[in-house]
Amino acid sequence: MSEQCFEEQELLDWTMARTIKATKQGLKEANSLVHSLKELVWTDLKTHYHAFDEMIQSRLNESEETILDATKAKLAIVAGIGVMRKDFEKAQRRFSRSNNVEELKVFLREMADRIHRLREANNKIVDSLHAVLNHNLTAVEVVEKFASDIQRSAGTWERNGREIDESILELCDENEPADLAELEQFIVKQGYAALLEQAPHSSSDEDA
């Protein structure tokens, strides 16, 4: 092998090694971008989920005690109404026997007062339940906020994903090697253009 051929081969080997090294470095950087994106997505998801979990749990916790108290109070009102109904029936029976109008009037005034107190108690229950229903954030609003937070983060994820695609695109060289065109030009200059024109048809000619 002549000294010139040896030098050309050495240069070719060096160029190939450098190209492969650059490609591997590019792939390493792409892998790093993928890893960073995965960490970012996971961190964002954990952060948003933590906030969502706190808000949705708070929605229930802050309502739970009020709802239980309201349920107990409603049952107490119903029980009181039952007692009042029995008292009213007893008063009617006494009146039918005694015909004592004044006694009946006193009872009815007491009954009206008891009904008023029960109605006030019920109004307080309604007010407490209104506070539950008109909470700062309803469950639907908590979900909407969570989805909105995820969507905002997704914008950043998409930009990072685009960087990964761009880094991969840079590594995908679809161009024909310039050396191939130079080889063909060299062959043409040597007077063998006809050889290049026949080359694509050589296999079919052999089959024939």
PDB file of C-alpha atoms in Angstrom:
ATOM      1  CA  MET A   1       0.000   0.000   0.000  1.00  0.00           C
ATOM      2  CA  SER A   2       1.439   3.365  -1.041  1.00  0.00           C
ATOM      3  CA  GLU A   3       2.073   6.093   1.521  1.00  0.00           C
ATOM      4  CA  GLN A   4      -0.701   8.257  -0.004  1.00  0.00           C
ATOM      5  CA  CYS A   5      -3.255   5.428   0.184  1.00  0.00           C
ATOM      6  CA  PHE A   6      -2.209   4.760   3.766  1.00  0.00           C
ATOM      7  CA  GLU A   7      -2.712   8.418   4.692  1.00  0.00           C
ATOM      8  CA  GLU A   8      -6.105   8.490   2.956  1.00  0.00           C
ATOM      9  CA  GLN A   9      -7.219   5.365   4.837  1.00  0.00           C
ATOM     10  CA  GLU A  10      -5.969   6.827   8.089  1.00  0.00           C
ATOM     11  CA  LEU A  11      -7.925  10.039   7.434  1.00  0.00           C
ATOM     12  CA  LEU A  12     -11.034   8.017   6.570  1.00  0.00           C
ATOM     13  CA  ASP A  13     -10.764   5.969   9.767  1.00  0.00           C
ATOM     14  CA  TRP A  14     -10.303   9.146  11.813  1.00  0.00           C
ATOM     15  CA  THR A  15     -13.326  10.763  10.140  1.00  0.00           C
ATOM     16  CA  MET A  16     -15.485   7.677  10.760  1.00  0.00           C
ATOM     17  CA  ALA A  17     -14.423   7.455  14.402  1.00  0.00           C
ATOM     18  CA  ARG A  18     -15.133  11.154  14.885  1.00  0.00           C
ATOM     19  CA  THR A  19     -18.560  10.878  13.238  1.00  0.00           C
ATOM     20  CA  ILE A  20     -19.557   7.849  15.328  1.00  0.00           C
ATOM     21  CA  LYS A  21     -18.338   9.595  18.475  1.00  0.00           C
ATOM     22  CA  ALA A  22     -20.372  12.718  17.616  1.00  0.00           C
ATOM     23  CA  THR A  23     -23.445  10.561  16.897  1.00  0.00           C
ATOM     24  CA  LYS A  24     -23.114   8.722  20.194  1.00  0.00           C
ATOM     25  CA  GLN A  25     -22.741  12.055  22.000  1.00  0.00           C
ATOM     26  CA  GLY A  26     -25.863  13.340  20.257  1.00  0.00           C
ATOM     27  CA  LEU A  27     -27.801  10.232  21.303  1.00  0.00           C
ATOM     28  CA  LYS A  28     -26.507  10.632  24.857  1.00  0.00           C
ATOM     29  CA  GLU A  29     -27.785  14.209  24.922  1.00  0.00           C
ATOM     30  CA  ALA A  30     -31.158  13.071  23.533  1.00  0.00           C
ATOM     31  CA  ASN A  31     -31.356  10.434  26.286  1.00  0.00           C
ATOM     32  CA  SER A  32     -30.571  13.125  28.834  1.00  0.00           C
ATOM     33  CA  LEU A  33     -33.413  15.269  27.480  1.00  0.00           C
ATOM     34  CA  VAL A  34     -35.793  12.296  27.705  1.00  0.00           C
ATOM     35  CA  HIS A  35     -34.728  11.614  31.296  1.00  0.00           C
ATOM     36  CA  SER A  36     -35.176  15.283  32.229  1.00  0.00           C
ATOM     37  CA  LEU A  37     -38.646  15.367  30.668  1.00  0.00           C
ATOM     38  CA  LYS A  38     -39.716  12.214  32.517  1.00  0.00           C
ATOM     39  CA  GLU A  39     -38.526  13.704  35.813  1.00  0.00           C
ATOM     40  CA  LEU A  40     -40.285  17.007  35.073  1.00  0.00           C
ATOM     41  CA  VAL A  41     -43.588  15.283  34.224  1.00  0.00           C
ATOM     42  CA  TRP A  42     -43.406  13.097  37.329  1.00  0.00           C
ATOM     43  CA  THR A  43     -42.530  16.055  39.586  1.00  0.00           C
ATOM     44  CA  ASP A  44     -45.338  18.187  38.151  1.00  0.00           C
ATOM     45  CA  LEU A  45     -47.834  15.343  38.484  1.00  0.00           C
ATOM     46  CA  LYS A  46     -46.870  14.734  42.118  1.00  0.00           C
ATOM     47  CA  THR A  47     -47.082  18.451  42.920  1.00  0.00           C
ATOM     48  CA  HIS A  48     -50.455  18.932  41.253  1.00  0.00           C
ATOM     49  CA  TYR A  49     -51.821  15.683  42.694  1.00  0.00           C
ATOM     50  CA  HIS A  50     -50.725  16.667  46.201  1.00  0.00           C
ATOM     51  CA  ALA A  51     -52.563  19.995  45.886  1.00  0.00           C
ATOM     52  CA  PHE A  52     -55.593  18.219  44.397  1.00  0.00           C
ATOM     53  CA  ASP A  53     -55.612  15.636  47.195  1.00  0.00           C
ATOM     54  CA  GLU A  54     -55.505  18.343  49.877  1.00  0.00           C
ATOM     55  CA  MET A  55     -58.294  20.388  48.283  1.00  0.00           C
ATOM     56  CA  ILE A  56     -60.645  17.479  47.577  1.00  0.00           C
ATOM     57  CA  GLN A  57     -60.097  16.014  51.060  1.00  0.00           C
ATOM     58  CA  SER A  58     -60.640  19.434  52.608  1.00  0.00           C
ATOM     59  CA  ARG A  59     -63.906  19.695  50.684  1.00  0.00           C
ATOM     60  CA  LEU A  60     -65.176  16.577  52.446  1.00  0.00           C
ATOM     61  CA  ASN A  61     -63.553  17.115  55.848  1.00  0.00           C
ATOM     62  CA  GLU A  62     -64.947  20.610  56.248  1.00  0.00           C
ATOM     63  CA  SER A  63     -68.417  19.385  55.273  1.00  0.00           C
ATOM     64  CA  GLU A  64     -68.461  16.105  57.179  1.00  0.00           C
ATOM     65  CA  GLU A  65     -69.006  17.451  60.694  1.00  0.00           C
ATOM     66  CA  THR A  66     -71.621  19.955  59.551  1.00  0.00           C
ATOM     67  CA  ILE A  67     -73.564  17.307  57.629  1.00  0.00           C
ATOM     68  CA  LEU A  68     -73.511  14.876  60.575  1.00  0.00           C
ATOM     69  CA  ASP A  69     -74.645  17.603  62.981  1.00  0.00           C
ATOM     70  CA  ALA A  70     -77.401  18.629  60.564  1.00  0.00           C
ATOM     71  CA  THR A  71     -78.572  15.020  60.246  1.00  0.00           C
ATOM     72  CA  LYS A  72     -78.715  14.588  64.034  1.00  0.00           C
ATOM     73  CA  ALA A  73     -80.528  17.915  64.444  1.00  0.00           C
ATOM     74  CA  LYS A  74     -83.083  16.962  61.767  1.00  0.00           C
ATOM     75  CA  LEU A  75     -83.756  13.672  63.561  1.00  0.00           C
ATOM     76  CA  ALA A  76     -84.206  15.559  66.839  1.00  0.00           C
ATOM     77  CA  ILE A  77     -86.722  17.881  65.146  1.00  0.00           C
ATOM     78  CA  VAL A  78     -88.650  14.922  63.754  1.00  0.00           C
ATOM     79  CA  ALA A  79     -88.646  13.278  67.187  1.00  0.00           C
ATOM     80  CA  GLY A  80     -89.887  16.557  68.724  1.00  0.00           C
ATOM     81  CA  ILE A  81     -92.668  16.784  66.173  1.00  0.00           C
ATOM     82  CA  GLY A  82     -93.753  13.250  67.112  1.00  0.00           C
ATOM     83  CA  VAL A  83     -93.915  14.205  70.795  1.00  0.00           C
ATOM     84  CA  MET A  84     -95.842  17.389  69.978  1.00  0.00           C
ATOM     85  CA  ARG A  85     -98.360  15.456  67.921  1.00  0.00           C
ATOM     86  CA  LYS A  86     -99.010  13.093  70.854  1.00  0.00           C
ATOM     87  CA  ASP A  87     -99.317  16.065  73.258  1.00  0.00           C
ATOM     88  CA  PHE A  88    -101.779  17.698  70.888  1.00  0.00           C
ATOM     89  CA  GLU A  89    -103.907  14.549  70.726  1.00  0.00           C
ATOM     90  CA  LYS A  90    -103.915  14.334  74.544  1.00  0.00           C
ATOM     91  CA  ALA A  91    -104.973  18.002  74.800  1.00  0.00           C
ATOM     92  CA  GLN A  92    -107.812  17.379  72.377  1.00  0.00           C
ATOM     93  CA  ARG A  93    -109.027  14.458  74.445  1.00  0.00           C
ATOM     94  CA  ARG A  94    -108.860  16.499  77.648  1.00  0.00           C
ATOM     95  CA  PHE A  95    -110.772  19.340  76.015  1.00  0.00           C
ATOM     96  CA  SER A  96    -113.446  16.944  74.745  1.00  0.00           C
ATOM     97  CA  ARG A  97    -113.954  15.794  78.329  1.00  0.00           C
ATOM     98  CA  SER A  98    -113.603  19.094  80.200  1.00  0.00           C
ATOM     99  CA  ASN A  99    -114.574  21.680  77.593  1.00  0.00           C
ATOM    100  CA  ASN A 100    -112.014  23.949  79.273  1.00  0.00           C
ATOM    101  CA  VAL A 101    -111.319  26.592  76.632  1.00  0.00           C
ATOM    102  CA  GLU A 102    -108.692  28.485  78.660  1.00  0.00           C
ATOM    103  CA  GLU A 103    -106.672  25.330  79.214  1.00  0.00           C
ATOM    104  CA  LEU A 104    -106.780  24.603  75.481  1.00  0.00           C
ATOM    105  CA  LYS A 105    -105.709  28.175  74.643  1.00  0.00           C
ATOM    106  CA  VAL A 106    -102.718  27.929  76.988  1.00  0.00           C
ATOM    107  CA  PHE A 107    -101.721  24.620  75.402  1.00  0.00           C
ATOM    108  CA  LEU A 108    -102.061  25.982  71.865  1.00  0.00           C
ATOM    109  CA  ARG A 109     -99.901  29.021  72.711  1.00  0.00           C
ATOM    110  CA  GLU A 110     -97.247  26.668  74.094  1.00  0.00           C
ATOM    111  CA  MET A 111     -97.586  24.509  70.993  1.00  0.00           C
ATOM    112  CA  ALA A 112     -97.121  27.531  68.712  1.00  0.00           C
ATOM    113  CA  ASP A 113     -94.012  28.537  70.649  1.00  0.00           C
ATOM    114  CA  ARG A 114     -92.575  25.023  70.364  1.00  0.00           C
ATOM    115  CA  ILE A 115     -93.277  24.967  66.619  1.00  0.00           C
ATOM    116  CA  HIS A 116     -91.539  28.352  66.287  1.00  0.00           C
ATOM    117  CA  ARG A 117     -88.450  27.045  68.113  1.00  0.00           C
ATOM    118  CA  LEU A 118     -88.356  23.947  65.894  1.00  0.00           C
ATOM    119  CA  ARG A 119     -88.600  26.097  62.793  1.00  0.00           C
ATOM    120  CA  GLU A 120     -85.740  28.309  64.009  1.00  0.00           C
ATOM    121  CA  ALA A 121     -83.657  25.202  64.674  1.00  0.00           C
ATOM    122  CA  ASN A 122     -84.404  23.965  61.169  1.00  0.00           C
ATOM    123  CA  ASN A 123     -83.421  27.348  59.686  1.00  0.00           C
ATOM    124  CA  LYS A 124     -80.045  27.102  61.442  1.00  0.00           C
ATOM    125  CA  ILE A 125     -79.576  23.658  59.925  1.00  0.00           C
ATOM    126  CA  VAL A 126     -80.403  25.027  56.479  1.00  0.00           C
ATOM    127  CA  ASP A 127     -77.916  27.884  56.944  1.00  0.00           C
ATOM    128  CA  SER A 128     -75.160  25.464  57.958  1.00  0.00           C
ATOM    129  CA  LEU A 129     -75.863  23.294  54.912  1.00  0.00           C
ATOM    130  CA  HIS A 130     -75.830  26.351  52.661  1.00  0.00           C
ATOM    131  CA  ALA A 131     -72.304  27.041  53.917  1.00  0.00           C
ATOM    132  CA  VAL A 132     -71.361  23.504  52.876  1.00  0.00           C
ATOM    133  CA  LEU A 133     -72.986  23.825  49.462  1.00  0.00           C
ATOM    134  CA  ASN A 134     -71.390  27.237  48.853  1.00  0.00           C
ATOM    135  CA  HIS A 135     -67.885  26.159  49.817  1.00  0.00           C
ATOM    136  CA  ASN A 136     -64.943  28.136  48.415  1.00  0.00           C
ATOM    137  CA  LEU A 137     -64.218  25.295  45.996  1.00  0.00           C
ATOM    138  CA  THR A 138     -66.722  22.620  45.077  1.00  0.00           C
ATOM    139  CA  ALA A 139     -65.495  19.140  44.142  1.00  0.00           C
ATOM    140  CA  VAL A 140     -66.108  19.941  40.462  1.00  0.00           C
ATOM    141  CA  GLU A 141     -64.089  23.160  40.772  1.00  0.00           C
ATOM    142  CA  VAL A 142     -61.260  21.259  42.468  1.00  0.00           C
ATOM    143  CA  VAL A 143     -61.171  18.821  39.543  1.00  0.00           C
ATOM    144  CA  GLU A 144     -61.308  21.694  37.051  1.00  0.00           C
ATOM    145  CA  LYS A 145     -58.392  23.418  38.781  1.00  0.00           C
ATOM    146  CA  PHE A 146     -56.384  20.180  38.769  1.00  0.00           C
ATOM    147  CA  ALA A 147     -57.049  19.702  35.042  1.00  0.00           C
ATOM    148  CA  SER A 148     -56.115  23.333  34.362  1.00  0.00           C
ATOM    149  CA  ASP A 149     -52.843  22.985  36.292  1.00  0.00           C
ATOM    150  CA  ILE A 150     -52.000  19.820  34.364  1.00  0.00           C
ATOM    151  CA  GLN A 151     -52.782  21.543  31.064  1.00  0.00           C
ATOM    152  CA  ARG A 152     -50.474  24.467  31.893  1.00  0.00           C
ATOM    153  CA  SER A 153     -47.665  22.068  32.787  1.00  0.00           C
ATOM    154  CA  ALA A 154     -48.330  20.093  29.595  1.00  0.00           C
ATOM    155  CA  GLY A 155     -47.343  23.196  27.621  1.00  0.00           C
ATOM    156  CA  THR A 156     -43.854  22.957  29.109  1.00  0.00           C
ATOM    157  CA  TRP A 157     -43.779  19.195  28.532  1.00  0.00           C
ATOM    158  CA  GLU A 158     -44.621  19.741  24.866  1.00  0.00           C
ATOM    159  CA  ARG A 159     -41.788  22.254  24.449  1.00  0.00           C
ATOM    160  CA  ASN A 160     -39.332  19.803  25.987  1.00  0.00           C
ATOM    161  CA  GLY A 161     -40.719  17.020  23.785  1.00  0.00           C
ATOM    162  CA  ARG A 162     -40.127  19.242  20.768  1.00  0.00           C
ATOM    163  CA  GLU A 163     -36.482  19.653  21.803  1.00  0.00           C
ATOM    164  CA  ILE A 164     -36.128  15.872  21.894  1.00  0.00           C
ATOM    165  CA  ASP A 165     -37.634  15.542  18.400  1.00  0.00           C
ATOM    166  CA  GLU A 166     -35.290  18.248  17.117  1.00  0.00           C
ATOM    167  CA  SER A 167     -32.242  16.551  18.626  1.00  0.00           C
ATOM    168  CA  ILE A 168     -33.265  13.241  17.000  1.00  0.00           C
ATOM    169  CA  LEU A 169     -33.896  14.997  13.690  1.00  0.00           C
ATOM    170  CA  GLU A 170     -30.386  16.426  13.750  1.00  0.00           C
ATOM    171  CA  LEU A 171     -28.977  12.916  14.124  1.00  0.00           C
ATOM    172  CA  CYS A 172     -31.036  11.508  11.238  1.00  0.00           C
ATOM    173  CA  ASP A 173     -29.022  12.484   8.150  1.00  0.00           C
ATOM    174  CA  GLU A 174     -31.123  11.469   5.138  1.00  0.00           C
ATOM    175  CA  ASN A 175     -28.787  13.113   2.623  1.00  0.00           C
ATOM    176  CA  GLU A 176     -26.812  10.968   0.231  1.00  0.00           C
ATOM    177  CA  PRO A 177     -23.100  10.874   1.146  1.00  0.00           C
ATOM    178  CA  ALA A 178     -21.204  13.518  -0.812  1.00  0.00           C
ATOM    179  CA  ASP A 179     -18.502  10.893  -1.435  1.00  0.00           C
ATOM    180  CA  LEU A 180     -20.924   8.908  -3.627  1.00  0.00           C
ATOM    181  CA  ALA A 181     -21.515  11.856  -5.954  1.00  0.00           C
ATOM    182  CA  GLU A 182     -17.769  12.567  -6.022  1.00  0.00           C
ATOM    183  CA  LEU A 183     -17.109   8.937  -6.962  1.00  0.00           C
ATOM    184  CA  GLU A 184     -19.583   9.110  -9.826  1.00  0.00           C
ATOM    185  CA  GLN A 185     -18.031  12.366 -11.074  1.00  0.00           C
ATOM    186  CA  PHE A 186     -14.605  10.758 -10.893  1.00  0.00           C
ATOM    187  CA  ILE A 187     -15.802   7.782 -12.945  1.00  0.00           C
ATOM    188  CA  VAL A 188     -17.364  10.113 -15.529  1.00  0.00           C
ATOM    189  CA  LYS A 189     -14.127  12.091 -15.819  1.00  0.00           C
ATOM    190  CA  GLN A 190     -12.280   8.851 -16.447  1.00  0.00           C
ATOM    191  CA  GLY A 191     -14.568   8.248 -19.427  1.00  0.00           C
ATOM    192  CA  TYR A 192     -16.817   5.570 -17.942  1.00  0.00           C
ATOM    193  CA  ALA A 193     -20.141   7.442 -17.896  1.00  0.00           C
ATOM    194  CA  ALA A 194     -21.767   4.625 -19.869  1.00  0.00           C
ATOM    195  CA  LEU A 195     -20.899   2.232 -17.043  1.00  0.00           C
ATOM    196  CA  LEU A 196     -22.921   4.313 -14.587  1.00  0.00           C
ATOM    197  CA  GLU A 197     -25.888   4.436 -16.970  1.00  0.00           C
ATOM    198  CA  GLN A 198     -25.903   0.653 -17.406  1.00  0.00           C
ATOM    199  CA  ALA A 199     -25.332  -0.231 -13.753  1.00  0.00           C
ATOM    200  CA  PRO A 200     -29.026  -0.100 -12.621  1.00  0.00           C
ATOM    201  CA  HIS A 201     -30.014  -2.475 -15.429  1.00  0.00           C
ATOM    202  CA  SER A 202     -27.175  -4.985 -15.012  1.00  0.00           C
ATOM    203  CA  SER A 203     -29.070  -7.428 -12.778  1.00  0.00           C
ATOM    204  CA  SER A 204     -32.117  -7.505 -15.041  1.00  0.00           C
ATOM    205  CA  ASP A 205     -29.904  -8.018 -18.081  1.00  0.00           C
ATOM    206  CA  GLU A 206     -28.248 -10.997 -16.365  1.00  0.00           C
ATOM    207  CA  ASP A 207     -31.669 -12.524 -15.540  1.00  0.00           C
ATOM    208  CA  ALA A 208     -32.692 -12.200 -19.162  1.00  0.00           C
TER     209      ALA A 208
END
